[in-house]
Short mmCIF file of C-alpha atoms and ligand atoms in Angstrom, two decimals:
data_model
loop_
_atom_site.label_atom_id
_atom_site.label_comp_id
_atom_site.label_asym_id
_atom_site.label_seq_id
_atom_site.Cartn_x
_atom_site.Cartn_y
_atom_site.Cartn_z
CA MET A 723 -0.14 0.20 0.08
CA THR A 724 3.02 2.40 0.86
CA LEU A 725 4.33 1.63 -2.69
CA VAL A 726 0.84 2.11 -4.43
CA GLY A 727 0.57 5.40 -2.23
CA LEU A 728 4.07 6.67 -3.21
CA ALA A 729 3.59 6.01 -7.13
CA ALA A 730 -0.01 7.72 -6.98
CA GLY A 731 1.81 10.62 -5.37
CA ALA A 732 4.48 11.11 -7.75
CA VAL A 733 2.01 10.86 -10.51
CA LEU A 734 0.06 13.24 -9.14
CA ALA A 735 3.38 15.63 -8.13
CA VAL A 736 4.48 15.74 -11.73
CA VAL A 737 0.64 16.35 -13.06
CA ALA A 738 0.57 19.31 -10.55
CA ILE A 739 3.75 20.80 -11.40
CA PHE A 740 3.69 20.71 -15.14
CA ILE A 741 0.06 21.75 -15.92
CA PRO A 742 -0.20 25.85 -16.31
CA TRP A 743 -3.06 25.72 -14.02
CA LEU A 744 -3.85 29.56 -13.76
CA PRO A 745 -3.86 32.01 -16.42
CA GLU A 746 -0.65 34.13 -17.11
CA GLN A 747 0.02 37.10 -14.53
CA GLY A 748 -1.00 40.39 -16.56
CA SER A 749 -0.87 42.29 -13.67
CA ARG A 750 0.89 43.45 -10.17
CA GLN A 751 -1.99 41.91 -8.50
CA ALA A 752 -1.91 38.67 -10.27
CA GLU A 753 1.28 37.30 -8.35
CA LEU A 754 -0.63 38.46 -4.70
CA VAL A 755 -3.56 36.78 -5.82
CA ASP A 756 -1.68 33.55 -6.85
CA ASN A 757 0.18 33.28 -3.96
CA ALA A 758 -2.63 33.41 -1.61
CA TYR A 759 -4.53 30.71 -3.86
CA TRP A 760 -1.66 28.48 -3.75
CA MET A 761 -1.25 28.51 0.08
CA VAL A 762 -4.76 28.03 0.54
CA THR A 763 -4.49 25.12 -2.06
CA ILE A 764 -1.54 23.19 -0.38
CA ILE A 765 -2.93 23.70 3.39
CA CYS A 766 -6.36 21.90 1.77
CA GLY A 767 -3.78 19.43 0.24
CA ALA A 768 -2.07 18.66 3.34
CA VAL A 769 -5.08 18.49 5.61
CA PHE A 770 -6.92 16.08 3.05
CA ALA A 771 -3.60 13.90 2.69
CA VAL A 772 -3.22 13.65 6.78
CA VAL A 773 -7.24 12.65 6.94
CA ALA A 774 -7.20 10.52 4.08
CA GLY A 775 -4.11 8.64 5.37
CA VAL A 776 -5.32 8.12 8.89
CA SER A 777 -8.39 7.14 7.56
CA VAL A 778 -7.26 4.38 5.14
CA TYR A 779 -4.78 3.36 7.61
CA ALA A 780 -7.40 2.82 10.42
CA VAL A 781 -9.52 1.09 7.82
CA TYR A 782 -6.79 -1.19 7.09
CA LYS A 783 -5.28 -2.06 10.45
CA PHE A 784 -8.37 -2.16 12.45
CA ARG A 785 -10.48 -4.26 10.12
CA ALA A 786 -12.42 -7.25 11.95
CA PRO A 787 -10.98 -10.60 10.73
CA PRO A 788 -13.15 -13.06 8.77
CA GLY A 789 -15.89 -14.40 11.08
CA ASP A 790 -15.50 -12.09 13.89
CA LEU A 791 -19.05 -10.69 14.76
CA GLU A 792 -18.34 -9.28 18.20
CA ASP A 793 -18.74 -5.85 19.08
CA GLY A 794 -15.57 -3.68 18.95
CA SER A 795 -14.16 -2.65 22.27
CA PRO A 796 -15.97 0.66 23.73
CA ILE A 797 -13.87 3.53 23.33
CA HIS A 798 -15.04 7.07 24.63
CA GLY A 799 -13.11 10.19 23.89
CA HIS A 800 -9.47 11.36 23.94
CA THR A 801 -9.08 14.99 25.28
CA GLY A 802 -5.38 15.45 23.72
CA LEU A 803 -6.58 14.64 20.36
CA GLU A 804 -10.14 16.72 20.35
CA ILE A 805 -7.38 19.65 21.41
CA VAL A 806 -5.39 18.72 18.58
CA TRP A 807 -7.98 18.82 16.01
CA THR A 808 -9.17 22.08 17.55
CA VAL A 809 -6.16 23.86 17.55
CA VAL A 810 -4.82 23.00 14.54
CA PRO A 811 -7.56 24.31 12.11
CA ILE A 812 -8.17 27.51 14.02
CA GLY A 813 -4.24 28.08 13.51
CA LEU A 814 -4.52 27.17 9.89
CA VAL A 815 -7.83 29.58 9.22
CA PHE A 816 -6.08 32.43 11.02
CA ALA A 817 -3.07 32.20 8.71
CA ILE A 818 -5.07 32.09 5.67
CA ALA A 819 -7.43 35.26 6.84
CA ILE A 820 -4.35 37.24 7.77
CA TYR A 821 -2.11 36.41 4.77
CA SER A 822 -5.34 37.22 2.49
CA ALA A 823 -6.21 40.54 4.11
CA VAL A 824 -2.33 41.55 3.84
CA ALA A 825 -2.44 40.54 0.11
CA LEU A 826 -5.67 42.40 -0.80
CA GLY A 827 -4.28 45.57 1.33
CA GLN A 828 -1.04 45.60 -0.98
CA ALA A 829 -3.36 44.49 -4.06
CA GLU A 830 -5.68 47.81 -3.17
CA ASP A 831 -2.81 49.92 -2.83
CA LEU A 832 -3.47 53.34 -4.78
CA PRO A 833 -0.48 55.40 -5.72
CA ASP A 834 -1.15 59.09 -5.89
CA ASP A 835 -0.77 58.89 -9.90
CA HIS A 836 -3.37 56.15 -10.55
CA ARG A 837 -6.08 56.95 -13.30
CA VAL A 838 -9.93 56.30 -13.05
CA VAL A 839 -11.87 54.30 -15.32
CA GLU A 840 -15.61 53.85 -15.17
CA VAL A 841 -16.72 50.70 -16.13
CA THR A 842 -20.50 50.32 -16.77
CA GLY A 843 -22.17 46.91 -17.13
CA GLN A 844 -25.68 46.36 -19.22
CA GLN A 845 -27.40 43.69 -20.75
CA PHE A 846 -25.02 42.42 -22.60
CA ALA A 847 -21.93 44.81 -23.07
CA TRP A 848 -19.50 46.58 -21.29
CA ARG A 849 -18.78 50.71 -21.76
CA PHE A 850 -15.61 51.97 -20.40
CA THR A 851 -15.30 55.61 -19.67
CA TYR A 852 -12.15 57.95 -18.92
CA PRO A 853 -13.46 60.60 -17.00
CA ASP A 854 -10.09 62.53 -16.90
CA ILE A 855 -9.90 62.47 -20.76
CA LYS A 856 -12.40 64.96 -22.23
CA LEU A 857 -13.42 65.19 -25.82
CA GLU A 858 -13.77 68.54 -27.94
CA ASN A 859 -17.58 68.42 -26.95
CA GLY A 860 -16.82 68.39 -23.37
CA GLN A 861 -17.63 64.75 -22.87
CA PRO A 862 -15.31 62.28 -21.47
CA LEU A 863 -13.94 59.80 -23.82
CA SER A 864 -15.98 56.51 -23.77
CA SER A 865 -15.33 53.41 -25.38
CA GLY A 866 -16.66 49.83 -25.82
CA GLU A 867 -13.12 48.04 -25.49
CA LEU A 868 -10.89 48.92 -22.59
CA VAL A 869 -7.55 50.44 -23.50
CA LEU A 870 -4.89 51.31 -20.63
CA PRO A 871 -1.46 52.00 -20.90
CA ILE A 872 0.97 49.35 -19.21
CA ASP A 873 2.52 49.92 -15.52
CA GLN A 874 0.02 52.46 -14.48
CA THR A 875 -2.29 51.54 -11.51
CA VAL A 876 -6.22 52.00 -12.70
CA GLU A 877 -8.95 52.53 -10.19
CA PHE A 878 -12.09 50.58 -11.97
CA GLN A 879 -15.45 52.51 -10.48
CA ILE A 880 -17.95 49.81 -11.50
CA THR A 881 -21.57 50.06 -11.78
CA THR A 882 -24.59 48.74 -13.82
CA LYS A 883 -27.68 49.99 -15.78
CA ASP A 884 -29.77 46.99 -15.10
CA VAL A 885 -29.21 43.62 -13.17
CA ILE A 886 -25.89 42.78 -11.37
CA HIS A 887 -23.01 41.84 -13.85
CA SER A 888 -19.31 41.10 -12.58
CA PHE A 889 -16.00 42.79 -14.20
CA TRP A 890 -13.25 40.29 -14.52
CA VAL A 891 -10.00 39.83 -16.56
CA PRO A 892 -8.73 36.53 -16.08
CA GLU A 893 -4.91 37.50 -16.37
CA TRP A 894 -5.35 40.64 -13.80
CA ARG A 895 -7.18 38.33 -11.36
CA MET A 896 -9.05 41.00 -9.79
CA LYS A 897 -12.95 40.46 -10.09
CA GLN A 898 -15.86 42.92 -8.91
CA ASP A 899 -19.31 42.71 -9.11
CA ALA A 900 -21.32 45.63 -10.62
CA VAL A 901 -24.21 46.20 -8.58
CA ARG A 902 -27.43 48.81 -9.53
CA GLY A 903 -27.29 51.87 -7.26
CA ILE A 904 -24.01 51.50 -5.79
CA THR A 905 -20.24 52.19 -7.40
CA THR A 906 -18.12 49.33 -6.53
CA LYS A 907 -14.02 49.69 -7.17
CA THR A 908 -11.32 47.48 -7.75
CA VAL A 909 -7.38 48.30 -8.50
CA VAL A 910 -5.38 46.81 -11.01
CA GLU A 911 -1.95 47.73 -12.57
CA PRO A 912 -1.59 46.17 -15.82
CA THR A 913 2.40 44.80 -16.16
CA LYS A 914 1.96 42.84 -19.47
CA LEU A 915 1.33 44.15 -22.96
CA GLY A 916 -1.20 42.46 -24.81
CA THR A 917 -4.88 41.80 -25.63
CA PHE A 918 -7.14 39.89 -22.77
CA PRO A 919 -10.62 39.36 -22.48
CA VAL A 920 -12.95 41.27 -20.25
CA ILE A 921 -15.43 38.84 -19.10
CA CYS A 922 -18.96 38.81 -17.38
CA THR A 923 -18.73 36.32 -14.63
CA GLU A 924 -22.20 37.07 -13.09
CA LEU A 925 -25.27 35.04 -14.67
CA CYS A 926 -27.10 37.88 -15.90
CA GLY A 927 -29.65 36.88 -18.51
CA LEU A 928 -29.97 35.25 -21.95
CA GLY A 929 -26.97 36.79 -23.35
CA HIS A 930 -24.52 36.26 -20.23
CA ALA A 931 -21.97 34.14 -22.28
CA THR A 932 -21.67 36.85 -24.97
CA MET A 933 -21.04 39.80 -22.60
CA ARG A 934 -17.36 40.08 -23.30
CA SER A 935 -14.91 42.53 -24.67
CA GLN A 936 -11.21 43.14 -24.58
CA ALA A 937 -8.84 44.82 -22.88
CA ARG A 938 -5.61 46.12 -24.73
CA VAL A 939 -2.70 47.12 -22.73
CA LEU A 940 -0.28 49.41 -24.68
CA THR A 941 2.73 51.54 -24.10
CA ALA A 942 2.30 54.99 -22.78
CA ALA A 943 3.27 56.26 -26.13
CA GLN A 944 0.78 54.01 -27.77
CA PHE A 945 -1.71 54.81 -25.37
CA GLN A 946 -1.83 58.79 -26.22
CA GLN A 947 -1.93 57.72 -29.55
CA TRP A 948 -5.16 55.84 -29.10
CA VAL A 949 -6.64 58.66 -27.31
CA ARG A 950 -5.65 61.21 -30.29
CA GLU A 951 -7.22 58.80 -32.55
CA GLN A 952 -10.54 58.65 -30.32
CA ARG A 953 -10.63 62.49 -30.28
CA ARG A 954 -10.25 62.62 -34.05
CA LEU A 955 -13.07 60.07 -34.67
CA ALA A 956 -15.49 61.92 -32.21
CA SER A 957 -14.80 65.35 -33.65
CA GLN A 958 -15.32 63.93 -37.22
CA GLY A 959 -18.85 62.63 -36.83
CA GLY A 960 -20.36 60.91 -39.60
CA SER A 961 -20.03 57.79 -41.27
CA VAL A 962 -16.29 57.51 -40.51
CA GLN A 963 -17.08 57.54 -36.67
CA GLY A 964 -19.75 55.05 -37.29
CA LYS A 965 -17.60 52.42 -38.55
CA GLU A 966 -15.40 52.70 -35.61
CA LEU A 967 -18.40 52.87 -33.39
CA PHE A 968 -20.01 49.71 -34.82
CA VAL A 969 -16.74 47.72 -34.66
CA GLN A 970 -16.35 48.59 -30.93
CA ASN A 971 -20.04 48.41 -29.76
CA CYS A 972 -21.63 46.05 -32.28
CA GLY A 973 -18.93 43.81 -33.75
CA SER A 974 -18.77 40.89 -31.21
CA CYS A 975 -22.39 40.12 -31.90
CA HIS A 976 -23.00 41.07 -35.72
CA THR A 977 -21.27 40.15 -38.81
CA LEU A 978 -20.99 43.07 -41.37
CA ALA A 979 -18.46 42.67 -44.03
CA ASP A 980 -17.74 46.16 -44.71
CA ALA A 981 -16.61 46.34 -40.92
CA GLY A 982 -14.86 43.12 -41.27
CA THR A 983 -16.95 41.94 -37.80
CA GLN A 984 -18.04 38.14 -37.67
CA GLY A 985 -20.04 37.96 -34.77
CA GLN A 986 -22.73 35.20 -34.39
CA VAL A 987 -25.01 36.57 -31.50
CA GLY A 988 -27.34 38.60 -33.61
CA PRO A 989 -28.41 38.89 -37.42
CA ASP A 990 -25.79 39.11 -40.03
CA LEU A 991 -26.35 42.80 -40.82
CA ASP A 992 -25.21 42.54 -44.95
CA ASN A 993 -28.64 40.29 -44.65
CA ALA A 994 -30.90 41.82 -42.30
CA LEU A 995 -30.31 45.42 -43.27
CA GLN A 996 -30.29 45.16 -46.80
CA GLY A 997 -32.36 47.46 -48.62
CA GLU A 998 -33.60 48.73 -45.28
CA ASP A 999 -33.97 52.51 -44.59
CA GLU A 1000 -32.40 54.69 -42.32
CA GLU A 1001 -35.39 54.88 -39.81
CA PHE A 1002 -35.44 51.07 -39.98
CA ILE A 1003 -32.03 51.13 -38.80
CA ARG A 1004 -32.16 53.73 -36.35
CA THR A 1005 -35.37 51.94 -34.72
CA SER A 1006 -33.33 48.58 -34.73
CA ILE A 1007 -30.56 50.36 -32.73
CA VAL A 1008 -32.49 52.25 -29.96
CA ASP A 1009 -35.52 50.05 -29.85
CA PRO A 1010 -34.34 46.56 -30.88
CA ASN A 1011 -37.26 44.94 -29.49
CA ALA A 1012 -39.45 46.50 -32.06
CA GLU A 1013 -39.00 44.36 -34.82
CA VAL A 1014 -36.95 41.08 -34.08
CA THR A 1015 -35.20 39.40 -37.14
CA GLN A 1016 -36.96 35.66 -37.63
CA GLY A 1017 -34.69 33.49 -35.84
CA TYR A 1018 -33.39 35.83 -33.07
CA GLN A 1019 -36.36 35.72 -30.64
CA PRO A 1020 -36.18 36.40 -27.80
CA ASN A 1021 -34.10 39.42 -28.65
CA VAL A 1022 -30.81 39.77 -26.26
CA MET A 1023 -29.52 43.25 -28.00
CA PRO A 1024 -28.95 45.87 -25.33
CA GLY A 1025 -32.21 47.94 -25.25
CA ASN A 1026 -30.23 51.42 -24.45
CA PHE A 1027 -27.98 52.21 -26.89
CA GLY A 1028 -30.26 55.21 -27.09
CA ASP A 1029 -29.19 56.13 -23.89
CA THR A 1030 -25.59 55.14 -23.82
CA LEU A 1031 -24.63 56.72 -27.23
CA SER A 1032 -25.08 60.37 -28.07
CA ASP A 1033 -27.53 61.50 -30.59
CA ALA A 1034 -24.47 62.49 -33.08
CA GLN A 1035 -22.97 58.82 -32.51
CA ILE A 1036 -26.33 57.12 -33.30
CA GLY A 1037 -26.60 59.79 -36.42
CA GLY A 1038 -23.16 58.55 -37.78
CA LEU A 1039 -23.74 54.65 -36.87
CA VAL A 1040 -27.42 54.82 -38.94
CA ASP A 1041 -25.24 56.59 -41.79
CA TYR A 1042 -22.71 54.14 -41.59
CA LEU A 1043 -24.67 51.26 -41.48
CA HIS A 1044 -27.11 52.41 -44.61
CA GLU A 1045 -24.18 53.22 -46.62
CA SER A 1046 -22.44 50.00 -46.27
CA THR A 1047 -25.55 47.72 -46.42
CA SER A 1048 -27.44 49.51 -49.19
CA GLY A 1049 -25.22 48.20 -51.99
CA GLY A 1050 -24.16 51.71 -52.99
CA GLY A 1051 -21.80 53.66 -50.81
CA GLY A 1052 -19.45 52.02 -47.92
CU1 CUA B 1170 -23.41 40.40 -17.92
CU2 CUA B 1170 -23.11 38.02 -17.16
#
């Protein structure tokens, strides 16, 4: 049995060490969270091994011989053992609590030069607003994708327009619910360049699985470039801005050849909008329940683009969709 145990332990150890169990670490917080996670996992593994080992040993060692139908000898209590199995778990629970509290404190440490990004969830999309970056019209910069410069700490201020959602980028580890009526917060310092998924991790309705966006971490110079580009697009209006808006807000759910998007959640707009007039397109955006394309009931498209996009933005989007699906322009 010892040999079997050792062999099984060796196989498990190899598997445990060589499988990358967690996503890559994309933030300063990731290492803190992972260390706490592994500490708890190792403690649980050790407790399991001791309890399972003693149980298996006792079953084997004290089993009744064949034909023995007598009662076992009466045993009652063992004060020493009871003290041990009370004190040891209390010590472990305190160790986990203190370690986690210290890690959380370090994770949420907010330097003076941090950036604030407002995160708004709605069925079934994310919106990211940069209150410190103003556009020409005085409105803050707002985007359907999350773009951040590397190595700058961000405080996310999170809320929702409807039901509870939860904001999560696995590579950053930090996760926070979006709750209507309050603003929840979480802190992240991205330390790795690249594109990472933004996931809604609270079951929020039919479109929950599609409630995804992306987080792009850029160098400081690339980030400034992106901000300039957003300013330029916002001041331009019209169908050029419409295309950009479409890619950011609609492309993950809708296919549109002109924009190069391939979303499968909603209708293929090359077909669904073909030959439709501007009024139909506008209604489809601001009141998607008015007429739902055959095969896409019940409707899962957010009903509040009329609130989250400005009139100029919706105008640009309508112009763009009309041009790109009418067969003429584009
Ligand atoms: Cu929003 Cu799930």
